[in-house]
PDB file of C-alpha atoms and ligand atoms in Angstrom:
ATOM      1  CA  MET A   1      24.680   8.258 -10.895  1.00 87.00           C
ATOM      2  CA  THR A   2      23.762  10.728  -8.191  1.00 97.00           C
ATOM      3  CA  THR A   3      22.266  10.329  -4.732  1.00 98.00           C
ATOM      4  CA  LYS A   4      18.543  10.550  -4.203  1.00 98.00           C
ATOM      5  CA  SER A   5      18.396  12.684  -1.084  1.00 98.00           C
ATOM      6  CA  VAL A   6      15.844  12.769   1.727  1.00 98.00           C
ATOM      7  CA  GLU A   7      13.141  15.430   1.258  1.00 98.00           C
ATOM      8  CA  LEU A   8      11.357  14.958   4.569  1.00 97.00           C
ATOM      9  CA  VAL A   9      10.686  12.511   7.381  1.00 97.00           C
ATOM     10  CA  ALA A  10       6.978  12.386   8.244  1.00 97.00           C
ATOM     11  CA  SER A  11       5.869  11.259  11.690  1.00 96.00           C
ATOM     12  CA  PRO A  12       2.647   9.227  11.956  1.00 96.00           C
ATOM     13  CA  ARG A  13      -0.560  11.226  12.316  1.00 94.00           C
ATOM     14  CA  GLU A  14      -3.076  10.415  15.058  1.00 95.00           C
ATOM     15  CA  PRO A  15      -4.684   7.090  14.150  1.00 97.00           C
ATOM     16  CA  HIS A  16      -8.335   6.780  13.177  1.00 96.00           C
ATOM     17  CA  PHE A  17     -10.543   3.754  12.560  1.00 97.00           C
ATOM     18  CA  VAL A  18     -11.614   2.603   9.105  1.00 96.00           C
ATOM     19  CA  GLY A  19     -14.759   0.625   9.846  1.00 95.00           C
ATOM     20  CA  ASP A  20     -14.074  -1.026  13.198  1.00 96.00           C
ATOM     21  CA  GLY A  21     -11.227  -3.277  12.037  1.00 97.00           C
ATOM     22  CA  PHE A  22      -8.424  -1.025  10.847  1.00 97.00           C
ATOM     23  CA  ARG A  23      -6.718   1.481  13.125  1.00 98.00           C
ATOM     24  CA  VAL A  24      -4.658   3.509  10.712  1.00 98.00           C
ATOM     25  CA  HIS A  25      -2.271   6.403  10.432  1.00 97.00           C
ATOM     26  CA  ASN A  26      -2.917   8.135   7.131  1.00 97.00           C
ATOM     27  CA  PHE A  27       0.263   9.288   5.373  1.00 97.00           C
ATOM     28  CA  ILE A  28      -1.060   9.883   1.830  1.00 97.00           C
ATOM     29  CA  PRO A  29      -2.880  12.087   0.896  1.00 96.00           C
ATOM     30  CA  SER A  30      -3.268  14.054   4.123  1.00 86.00           C
ATOM     31  CA  GLY A  31       0.246  13.982   5.512  1.00 80.00           C
ATOM     32  CA  PHE A  32       2.363  17.107   5.352  1.00 84.00           C
ATOM     33  CA  ARG A  33       3.179  17.600   1.625  1.00 90.00           C
ATOM     34  CA  LEU A  34       2.308  13.961   0.868  1.00 96.00           C
ATOM     35  CA  ASP A  35      -0.624  14.768  -1.417  1.00 96.00           C
ATOM     36  CA  MET A  36      -1.796  12.680  -4.370  1.00 97.00           C
ATOM     37  CA  GLU A  37       0.053  14.773  -6.949  1.00 96.00           C
ATOM     38  CA  ARG A  38       3.346  14.648  -5.041  1.00 97.00           C
ATOM     39  CA  MET A  39       3.149  10.894  -4.486  1.00 98.00           C
ATOM     40  CA  ASP A  40       1.555   9.974  -7.863  1.00 98.00           C
ATOM     41  CA  PRO A  41       0.916   7.062  -8.620  1.00 98.00           C
ATOM     42  CA  PHE A  42       0.570   6.283  -4.865  1.00 98.00           C
ATOM     43  CA  ILE A  43      -2.620   8.163  -4.040  1.00 98.00           C
ATOM     44  CA  MET A  44      -3.449   6.742  -0.604  1.00 98.00           C
ATOM     45  CA  LEU A  45      -1.414   5.120   2.149  1.00 98.00           C
ATOM     46  CA  ASP A  46      -3.018   3.989   5.377  1.00 98.00           C
ATOM     47  CA  TYR A  47      -0.829   2.224   7.901  1.00 98.00           C
ATOM     48  CA  ASN A  48      -2.279   0.080  10.675  1.00 98.00           C
ATOM     49  CA  SER A  49       0.748   0.103  12.948  1.00 98.00           C
ATOM     50  CA  LYS A  50       0.973  -2.824  15.367  1.00 97.00           C
ATOM     51  CA  PHE A  51      -2.239  -2.859  17.400  1.00 98.00           C
ATOM     52  CA  LYS A  52      -3.732  -5.571  19.586  1.00 98.00           C
ATOM     53  CA  PHE A  53      -7.340  -6.461  18.804  1.00 98.00           C
ATOM     54  CA  ALA A  54      -9.297  -8.208  21.566  1.00 97.00           C
ATOM     55  CA  PRO A  55     -10.999 -11.500  20.674  1.00 98.00           C
ATOM     56  CA  SER A  56     -14.296 -10.926  18.861  1.00 97.00           C
ATOM     57  CA  ALA A  57     -16.941 -13.460  17.811  1.00 97.00           C
ATOM     58  CA  ARG A  58     -18.053 -11.040  15.083  1.00 97.00           C
ATOM     59  CA  PRO A  59     -15.160 -10.225  12.709  1.00 97.00           C
ATOM     60  CA  LYS A  60     -14.274  -6.532  12.638  1.00 97.00           C
ATOM     61  CA  GLY A  61     -13.640  -4.685   9.421  1.00 97.00           C
ATOM     62  CA  VAL A  62     -15.248  -2.626   6.669  1.00 96.00           C
ATOM     63  CA  GLY A  63     -18.563  -3.579   5.063  1.00 95.00           C
ATOM     64  CA  VAL A  64     -19.519  -3.480   1.386  1.00 95.00           C
ATOM     65  CA  HIS A  65     -18.279  -0.370  -0.426  1.00 95.00           C
ATOM     66  CA  PRO A  66     -17.370   0.548  -4.013  1.00 96.00           C
ATOM     67  CA  HIS A  67     -14.115   1.558  -5.723  1.00 97.00           C
ATOM     68  CA  ARG A  68     -13.426   2.818  -9.246  1.00 98.00           C
ATOM     69  CA  GLY A  69     -10.393   4.084 -11.117  1.00 98.00           C
ATOM     70  CA  PHE A  70      -7.446   2.581  -9.218  1.00 98.00           C
ATOM     71  CA  GLU A  71      -6.005  -0.473  -7.454  1.00 98.00           C
ATOM     72  CA  THR A  72      -5.997  -1.327  -3.754  1.00 97.00           C
ATOM     73  CA  VAL A  73      -2.969  -3.156  -2.391  1.00 97.00           C
ATOM     74  CA  THR A  74      -3.063  -4.684   1.087  1.00 97.00           C
ATOM     75  CA  ILE A  75       0.149  -5.946   2.666  1.00 98.00           C
ATOM     76  CA  ALA A  76      -0.255  -8.064   5.797  1.00 98.00           C
ATOM     77  CA  TYR A  77       2.520  -7.969   8.397  1.00 98.00           C
ATOM     78  CA  GLN A  78       0.533  -9.468  11.278  1.00 98.00           C
ATOM     79  CA  GLY A  79      -3.017 -10.796  11.497  1.00 98.00           C
ATOM     80  CA  LYS A  80      -5.350 -12.182   8.846  1.00 97.00           C
ATOM     81  CA  VAL A  81      -7.765 -10.397   6.550  1.00 96.00           C
ATOM     82  CA  GLU A  82     -10.589 -11.864   4.514  1.00 95.00           C
ATOM     83  CA  HIS A  83     -11.614 -10.089   1.404  1.00 93.00           C
ATOM     84  CA  HIS A  84     -14.472 -10.507  -1.099  1.00 92.00           C
ATOM     85  CA  ASP A  85     -15.394  -8.499  -4.169  1.00 91.00           C
ATOM     86  CA  SER A  86     -18.272  -8.413  -6.638  1.00 92.00           C
ATOM     87  CA  SER A  87     -16.063  -9.621  -9.518  1.00 87.00           C
ATOM     88  CA  GLY A  88     -15.633 -12.949  -7.703  1.00 87.00           C
ATOM     89  CA  GLY A  89     -12.179 -12.147  -6.376  1.00 85.00           C
ATOM     90  CA  GLY A  90     -11.246 -12.696  -2.787  1.00 85.00           C
ATOM     91  CA  GLY A  91      -9.513 -14.845  -0.232  1.00 90.00           C
ATOM     92  CA  VAL A  92      -7.630 -14.713   3.027  1.00 95.00           C
ATOM     93  CA  ILE A  93      -4.240 -13.126   3.410  1.00 93.00           C
ATOM     94  CA  SER A  94      -2.014 -13.573   6.396  1.00 95.00           C
ATOM     95  CA  GLU A  95       1.461 -12.598   7.544  1.00 97.00           C
ATOM     96  CA  GLY A  96       3.686 -11.875   4.553  1.00 97.00           C
ATOM     97  CA  ASP A  97       0.944 -12.049   1.907  1.00 98.00           C
ATOM     98  CA  VAL A  98      -0.268  -9.315  -0.425  1.00 97.00           C
ATOM     99  CA  GLN A  99      -3.637  -8.788  -2.077  1.00 95.00           C
ATOM    100  CA  TRP A 100      -3.645  -6.634  -5.163  1.00 96.00           C
ATOM    101  CA  MET A 101      -7.127  -5.710  -6.335  1.00 95.00           C
ATOM    102  CA  THR A 102      -7.618  -3.809  -9.560  1.00 96.00           C
ATOM    103  CA  ALA A 103     -10.936  -2.030  -9.059  1.00 96.00           C
ATOM    104  CA  ALA A 104     -10.649  -0.291 -12.455  1.00 97.00           C
ATOM    105  CA  SER A 105     -14.205   0.132 -13.905  1.00 97.00           C
ATOM    106  CA  GLY A 106     -15.708  -0.712 -10.532  1.00 95.00           C
ATOM    107  CA  VAL A 107     -16.191  -3.331  -7.862  1.00 95.00           C
ATOM    108  CA  LEU A 108     -17.933  -3.637  -4.558  1.00 95.00           C
ATOM    109  CA  HIS A 109     -15.822  -5.186  -1.856  1.00 94.00           C
ATOM    110  CA  LYS A 110     -15.610  -5.840   1.862  1.00 95.00           C
ATOM    111  CA  GLU A 111     -12.608  -6.328   4.119  1.00 96.00           C
ATOM    112  CA  PHE A 112     -12.819  -8.111   7.487  1.00 97.00           C
ATOM    113  CA  HIS A 113     -10.568  -9.817   9.982  1.00 98.00           C
ATOM    114  CA  GLU A 114     -10.559 -13.524   9.168  1.00 97.00           C
ATOM    115  CA  LYS A 115     -13.208 -15.352  11.230  1.00 96.00           C
ATOM    116  CA  GLU A 116     -10.974 -17.748  13.195  1.00 97.00           C
ATOM    117  CA  TRP A 117      -8.255 -15.123  13.736  1.00 97.00           C
ATOM    118  CA  SER A 118     -10.924 -12.758  15.016  1.00 98.00           C
ATOM    119  CA  LYS A 119     -12.040 -15.253  17.702  1.00 98.00           C
ATOM    120  CA  GLU A 120      -8.490 -15.340  19.082  1.00 97.00           C
ATOM    121  CA  GLY A 121      -7.556 -11.707  18.441  1.00 97.00           C
ATOM    122  CA  GLY A 122      -3.951 -10.564  18.647  1.00 97.00           C
ATOM    123  CA  ASP A 123      -1.430  -8.206  17.101  1.00 98.00           C
ATOM    124  CA  PHE A 124      -2.582  -6.739  13.811  1.00 98.00           C
ATOM    125  CA  GLN A 125      -0.359  -4.789  11.424  1.00 98.00           C
ATOM    126  CA  MET A 126      -1.135  -3.942   7.771  1.00 98.00           C
ATOM    127  CA  VAL A 127      -0.565  -1.461   5.016  1.00 98.00           C
ATOM    128  CA  GLN A 128      -3.190  -0.410   2.520  1.00 97.00           C
ATOM    129  CA  LEU A 129      -2.136   1.477  -0.550  1.00 98.00           C
ATOM    130  CA  TRP A 130      -4.135   2.852  -3.450  1.00 98.00           C
ATOM    131  CA  VAL A 131      -2.250   2.845  -6.733  1.00 98.00           C
ATOM    132  CA  ASN A 132      -3.662   5.091  -9.431  1.00 98.00           C
ATOM    133  CA  LEU A 133      -4.407   3.888 -12.953  1.00 98.00           C
ATOM    134  CA  PRO A 134      -3.706   5.818 -16.140  1.00 98.00           C
ATOM    135  CA  ALA A 135      -6.830   7.240 -17.856  1.00 98.00           C
ATOM    136  CA  LYS A 136      -6.729   4.567 -20.553  1.00 98.00           C
ATOM    137  CA  ASP A 137      -7.010   1.763 -17.968  1.00 98.00           C
ATOM    138  CA  LYS A 138      -9.429   3.300 -15.454  1.00 98.00           C
ATOM    139  CA  MET A 139     -12.447   1.629 -17.065  1.00 98.00           C
ATOM    140  CA  SER A 140     -10.772  -1.717 -17.756  1.00 97.00           C
ATOM    141  CA  LYS A 141     -12.053  -4.990 -16.323  1.00 96.00           C
ATOM    142  CA  PRO A 142     -11.547  -5.552 -12.578  1.00 95.00           C
ATOM    143  CA  LYS A 143      -9.061  -8.225 -11.565  1.00 93.00           C
ATOM    144  CA  TYR A 144      -7.517  -9.680  -8.471  1.00 92.00           C
ATOM    145  CA  GLN A 145      -4.025 -10.929  -7.647  1.00 94.00           C
ATOM    146  CA  ALA A 146      -3.724 -13.011  -4.474  1.00 93.00           C
ATOM    147  CA  ILE A 147      -0.006 -13.093  -3.759  1.00 96.00           C
ATOM    148  CA  GLU A 148       1.110 -15.545  -1.120  1.00 97.00           C
ATOM    149  CA  ASN A 149       4.433 -14.899   0.540  1.00 98.00           C
ATOM    150  CA  ALA A 150       5.914 -18.122  -0.878  1.00 97.00           C
ATOM    151  CA  SER A 151       5.351 -16.790  -4.419  1.00 97.00           C
ATOM    152  CA  ILE A 152       7.076 -13.430  -3.811  1.00 98.00           C
ATOM    153  CA  ALA A 153      10.537 -13.175  -5.421  1.00 97.00           C
ATOM    154  CA  LYS A 154      13.257 -12.792  -2.785  1.00 97.00           C
ATOM    155  CA  VAL A 155      16.780 -11.423  -3.042  1.00 98.00           C
ATOM    156  CA  PRO A 156      19.126 -12.439  -0.200  1.00 97.00           C
ATOM    157  CA  LEU A 157      21.606  -9.828   0.985  1.00 96.00           C
ATOM    158  CA  VAL A 158      25.317 -10.503   1.459  1.00 91.00           C
ATOM    159  CA  ASN A 159      26.679 -11.702   4.813  1.00 89.00           C
ATOM    160  CA  LYS A 160      23.234 -12.876   5.944  1.00 91.00           C
ATOM    161  CA  GLY A 161      22.198  -9.220   6.149  1.00 96.00           C
ATOM    162  CA  GLY A 162      18.576 -10.034   5.415  1.00 98.00           C
ATOM    163  CA  GLU A 163      16.471 -10.223   2.286  1.00 98.00           C
ATOM    164  CA  ILE A 164      14.427  -8.135  -0.067  1.00 98.00           C
ATOM    165  CA  GLU A 165      10.990  -9.284  -1.184  1.00 98.00           C
ATOM    166  CA  VAL A 166      10.207  -7.949  -4.630  1.00 98.00           C
ATOM    167  CA  ILE A 167       6.431  -7.513  -4.538  1.00 98.00           C
ATOM    168  CA  ALA A 168       6.409  -5.518  -7.797  1.00 98.00           C
ATOM    169  CA  GLY A 169       8.928  -4.017 -10.210  1.00 98.00           C
ATOM    170  CA  GLU A 170      12.487  -5.184  -9.803  1.00 97.00           C
ATOM    171  CA  TYR A 171      15.475  -5.234  -7.489  1.00 98.00           C
ATOM    172  CA  LYS A 172      18.964  -5.870  -8.896  1.00 96.00           C
ATOM    173  CA  GLY A 173      17.497  -7.593 -11.954  1.00 96.00           C
ATOM    174  CA  VAL A 174      15.053  -9.794 -10.036  1.00 98.00           C
ATOM    175  CA  LYS A 175      11.505  -9.198 -11.235  1.00 98.00           C
ATOM    176  CA  GLY A 176       8.590  -8.691  -8.870  1.00 98.00           C
ATOM    177  CA  THR A 177       5.604 -10.976  -8.582  1.00 96.00           C
ATOM    178  CA  ALA A 178       2.669  -8.579  -9.081  1.00 98.00           C
ATOM    179  CA  THR A 179       1.774  -7.212 -12.489  1.00 98.00           C
ATOM    180  CA  THR A 180       1.266  -3.456 -12.626  1.00 98.00           C
ATOM    181  CA  PHE A 181      -0.177  -1.016 -15.176  1.00 98.00           C
ATOM    182  CA  THR A 182       2.606   1.562 -14.829  1.00 98.00           C
ATOM    183  CA  PRO A 183       6.230   1.132 -13.683  1.00 98.00           C
ATOM    184  CA  ILE A 184       6.314   0.596  -9.913  1.00 98.00           C
ATOM    185  CA  ASN A 185       8.872  -0.809  -7.505  1.00 98.00           C
ATOM    186  CA  MET A 186       7.363  -2.192  -4.325  1.00 98.00           C
ATOM    187  CA  LEU A 187       9.925  -3.844  -2.062  1.00 98.00           C
ATOM    188  CA  ASN A 188       9.591  -5.297   1.394  1.00 98.00           C
ATOM    189  CA  VAL A 189      13.061  -4.853   2.849  1.00 98.00           C
ATOM    190  CA  LYS A 190      14.115  -6.970   5.828  1.00 98.00           C
ATOM    191  CA  LEU A 191      17.472  -5.955   7.290  1.00 98.00           C
ATOM    192  CA  ASN A 192      19.310  -7.347  10.262  1.00 98.00           C
ATOM    193  CA  GLN A 193      20.919  -4.869  12.627  1.00 98.00           C
ATOM    194  CA  GLY A 194      23.940  -3.245  10.973  1.00 97.00           C
ATOM    195  CA  ALA A 195      23.091  -4.484   7.466  1.00 98.00           C
ATOM    196  CA  LYS A 196      22.894  -2.075   4.572  1.00 97.00           C
ATOM    197  CA  ALA A 197      21.224  -2.261   1.158  1.00 98.00           C
ATOM    198  CA  GLU A 198      21.489  -0.079  -1.945  1.00 97.00           C
ATOM    199  CA  PHE A 199      18.583   0.962  -4.115  1.00 98.00           C
ATOM    200  CA  GLU A 200      18.270   2.465  -7.556  1.00 97.00           C
ATOM    201  CA  MET A 201      15.237   4.215  -9.027  1.00 96.00           C
ATOM    202  CA  PRO A 202      14.990   6.782 -11.800  1.00 97.00           C
ATOM    203  CA  ALA A 203      15.107  10.348 -10.403  1.00 98.00           C
ATOM    204  CA  SER A 204      11.581  10.944 -11.719  1.00 98.00           C
ATOM    205  CA  TYR A 205      10.055   8.125  -9.623  1.00 98.00           C
ATOM    206  CA  ASN A 206       8.147   9.368  -6.603  1.00 98.00           C
ATOM    207  CA  THR A 207       9.755   7.409  -3.796  1.00 98.00           C
ATOM    208  CA  GLY A 208       9.056   6.842  -0.126  1.00 98.00           C
ATOM    209  CA  LEU A 209      10.038   4.496   2.694  1.00 98.00           C
ATOM    210  CA  LEU A 210       7.654   3.345   5.414  1.00 98.00           C
ATOM    211  CA  VAL A 211       9.512   2.055   8.475  1.00 98.00           C
ATOM    212  CA  ILE A 212       7.462  -0.927   9.672  1.00 98.00           C
ATOM    213  CA  GLU A 213       9.842  -2.300  12.324  1.00 98.00           C
ATOM    214  CA  GLY A 214      13.062  -1.101  13.905  1.00 98.00           C
ATOM    215  CA  SER A 215      14.859   2.016  12.783  1.00 98.00           C
ATOM    216  CA  ILE A 216      17.062   2.971   9.870  1.00 98.00           C
ATOM    217  CA  LEU A 217      19.627   5.417   8.603  1.00 98.00           C
ATOM    218  CA  VAL A 218      19.000   6.672   5.071  1.00 98.00           C
ATOM    219  CA  ASN A 219      22.065   7.606   3.010  1.00 98.00           C
ATOM    220  CA  GLY A 220      24.129   7.133   6.168  1.00 97.00           C
ATOM    221  CA  THR A 221      22.802  10.287   7.820  1.00 97.00           C
ATOM    222  CA  THR A 222      19.016  10.665   8.148  1.00 98.00           C
ATOM    223  CA  LYS A 223      17.212   8.743  10.891  1.00 98.00           C
ATOM    224  CA  GLY A 224      14.007   6.916  10.020  1.00 98.00           C
ATOM    225  CA  PRO A 225      12.299   5.817  13.266  1.00 98.00           C
ATOM    226  CA  THR A 226       9.587   3.125  13.495  1.00 98.00           C
ATOM    227  CA  ASN A 227       6.208   4.103  11.963  1.00 98.00           C
ATOM    228  CA  HIS A 228       7.708   7.082  10.109  1.00 98.00           C
ATOM    229  CA  PHE A 229       7.605   7.749   6.370  1.00 98.00           C
ATOM    230  CA  VAL A 230      10.721   8.991   4.623  1.00 98.00           C
ATOM    231  CA  LEU A 231      10.023  10.933   1.413  1.00 98.00           C
ATOM    232  CA  MET A 232      12.888  10.876  -1.060  1.00 98.00           C
ATOM    233  CA  ALA A 233      13.584  13.814  -3.375  1.00 98.00           C
ATOM    234  CA  ASN A 234      13.471  13.583  -7.175  1.00 98.00           C
ATOM    235  CA  ASP A 235      17.086  14.672  -7.471  1.00 98.00           C
ATOM    236  CA  GLY A 236      18.986  11.434  -8.056  1.00 98.00           C
ATOM    237  CA  GLU A 237      18.848   7.694  -8.580  1.00 98.00           C
ATOM    238  CA  GLN A 238      20.641   5.989  -5.699  1.00 98.00           C
ATOM    239  CA  PHE A 239      20.074   5.701  -1.977  1.00 98.00           C
ATOM    240  CA  THR A 240      21.005   3.387   0.865  1.00 98.00           C
ATOM    241  CA  ILE A 241      19.161   2.032   3.880  1.00 98.00           C
ATOM    242  CA  GLU A 242      21.072   0.831   6.921  1.00 98.00           C
ATOM    243  CA  ALA A 243      19.397  -0.924   9.835  1.00 98.00           C
ATOM    244  CA  THR A 244      20.269   0.545  13.242  1.00 97.00           C
ATOM    245  CA  ASP A 245      18.325  -2.364  14.719  1.00 95.00           C
ATOM    246  CA  ASP A 246      16.522  -5.265  13.031  1.00 98.00           C
ATOM    247  CA  ALA A 247      14.284  -3.447  10.575  1.00 98.00           C
ATOM    248  CA  ILE A 248      11.503  -3.933   8.052  1.00 98.00           C
ATOM    249  CA  VAL A 249      10.967  -1.162   5.517  1.00 98.00           C
ATOM    250  CA  LEU A 250       8.379  -0.914   2.745  1.00 98.00           C
ATOM    251  CA  VAL A 251      10.078   0.817  -0.191  1.00 98.00           C
ATOM    252  CA  LEU A 252       7.769   2.414  -2.772  1.00 98.00           C
ATOM    253  CA  GLY A 253       8.871   3.973  -6.039  1.00 98.00           C
ATOM    254  CA  GLY A 254       6.664   4.771  -8.987  1.00 98.00           C
ATOM    255  CA  GLU A 255       6.788   6.613 -12.273  1.00 98.00           C
ATOM    256  CA  PRO A 256       4.310   9.493 -12.008  1.00 98.00           C
ATOM    257  CA  ILE A 257       1.287   9.120 -14.295  1.00 98.00           C
ATOM    258  CA  ASN A 258       1.067  12.921 -14.617  1.00 98.00           C
ATOM    259  CA  GLU A 259      -2.628  13.115 -15.452  1.00 98.00           C
ATOM    260  CA  PRO A 260      -5.293  15.235 -13.728  1.00 98.00           C
ATOM    261  CA  ILE A 261      -6.680  13.663 -10.525  1.00 98.00           C
ATOM    262  CA  ALA A 262     -10.324  14.046  -9.495  1.00 98.00           C
ATOM    263  CA  ALA A 263     -10.909  12.158  -6.258  1.00 97.00           C
ATOM    264  CA  HIS A 264     -14.011  11.775  -4.152  1.00 96.00           C
ATOM    265  CA  GLY A 265     -14.302   9.122  -1.448  1.00 93.00           C
ATOM    266  CA  PRO A 266     -13.896   5.691  -3.039  1.00 96.00           C
ATOM    267  CA  PHE A 267     -13.589   6.986  -6.624  1.00 98.00           C
ATOM    268  CA  VAL A 268     -10.444   8.403  -8.243  1.00 98.00           C
ATOM    269  CA  MET A 269     -10.873   9.587 -11.825  1.00 98.00           C
ATOM    270  CA  ASN A 270      -9.514  12.376 -14.053  1.00 98.00           C
ATOM    271  CA  THR A 271     -12.489  14.778 -14.147  1.00 98.00           C
ATOM    272  CA  ARG A 272     -15.439  15.895 -11.984  1.00 98.00           C
ATOM    273  CA  GLU A 273     -17.817  14.568 -14.678  1.00 98.00           C
ATOM    274  CA  GLU A 274     -16.322  11.094 -14.312  1.00 98.00           C
ATOM    275  CA  ILE A 275     -16.831  11.259 -10.524  1.00 98.00           C
ATOM    276  CA  VAL A 276     -20.496  12.210 -11.003  1.00 97.00           C
ATOM    277  CA  GLN A 277     -20.799   9.318 -13.470  1.00 98.00           C
ATOM    278  CA  ALA A 278     -19.247   6.940 -10.917  1.00 97.00           C
ATOM    279  CA  PHE A 279     -21.889   7.903  -8.311  1.00 97.00           C
ATOM    280  CA  GLU A 280     -24.659   7.471 -10.917  1.00 97.00           C
ATOM    281  CA  ASP A 281     -23.362   4.068 -11.984  1.00 97.00           C
ATOM    282  CA  PHE A 282     -23.002   2.990  -8.359  1.00 96.00           C
ATOM    283  CA  ASN A 283     -26.559   4.095  -7.551  1.00 95.00           C
ATOM    284  CA  LYS A 284     -27.871   2.228 -10.615  1.00 95.00           C
ATOM    285  CA  GLY A 285     -26.244  -0.993  -9.366  1.00 93.00           C
ATOM    286  CA  LYS A 286     -23.666  -1.114 -12.164  1.00 92.00           C
ATOM    287  CA  PHE A 287     -20.909  -2.156  -9.761  1.00 92.00           C
ATOM    288  CA  GLY A 288     -22.522  -5.585  -9.369  1.00 87.00           C
ATOM    289  CA  PHE A 289     -23.752  -7.227  -6.204  1.00 87.00           C
ATOM    290  CA  LEU A 290     -22.073  -8.369  -3.015  1.00 90.00           C
ATOM    291  CA  GLU A 291     -23.812  -9.761   0.045  1.00 86.00           C
ATOM    292  CA  ASP A 292     -23.303  -7.910   3.345  1.00 81.00           C
TER     293      ASP A 292
HETATM  294 MN1   MN B 301     -11.830  -0.751   0.110  1.00 76.08          MN
END
């Protein structure tokens, strides 16, 4: 097996607000070279780095909006988010939990800070990812996976070096909790200072590391500072992450779907015609109903 080398280390872009509740750095698709085709099947990555929200009687967030053609995955590191969609899915996720919504043929949803959390305010830190669906599944039935931290498979590292939460895919034979449409590894890696972990992915998998906390050394040489995204090359299968201080790293690896991408706002399909259709269906109320 050969080493998967580092292709680039991307620093966080200037943050912007999504609605009034998410202050995010966008890495995919607008980061340098991190476009949808390069990162396929990861077509969007917004990172709300740690940010303190003041107490608010009215929960902040994003009101009702549609999605079609992909999945949204929200990973909560700090704070609480309440989520509702027109297929009946929803719930509250808090520190360590993951919500995996398959929009597929179309849902309306809304995402807000949880009511009680909002009244207190505090540090808020989340990742939202969009995972593309293959053409054959884009118009399948919407579904929702609420994944509480307690249900996420965990692999302890030797010498109390930390642990790896297997959100999806597998790590050293341990299977992830979420079900996915295409092969994906999504790992939340928690390393104590000085600890090191090895990873294996096929060379073809588009792979990246988001440094959530602390700082790391990749393959023993490349520095990954907090809030940076390390893009791995498609030249090998193995890489290592070493924590230079206590670190949390979101490791993403996915087999590219390799189909044409037509994206417009909240819709990601394969052709322009399908995007036009999505707008028509949305305007005709075919995405269902969700109260504001
Ligand atoms: Mn959304």
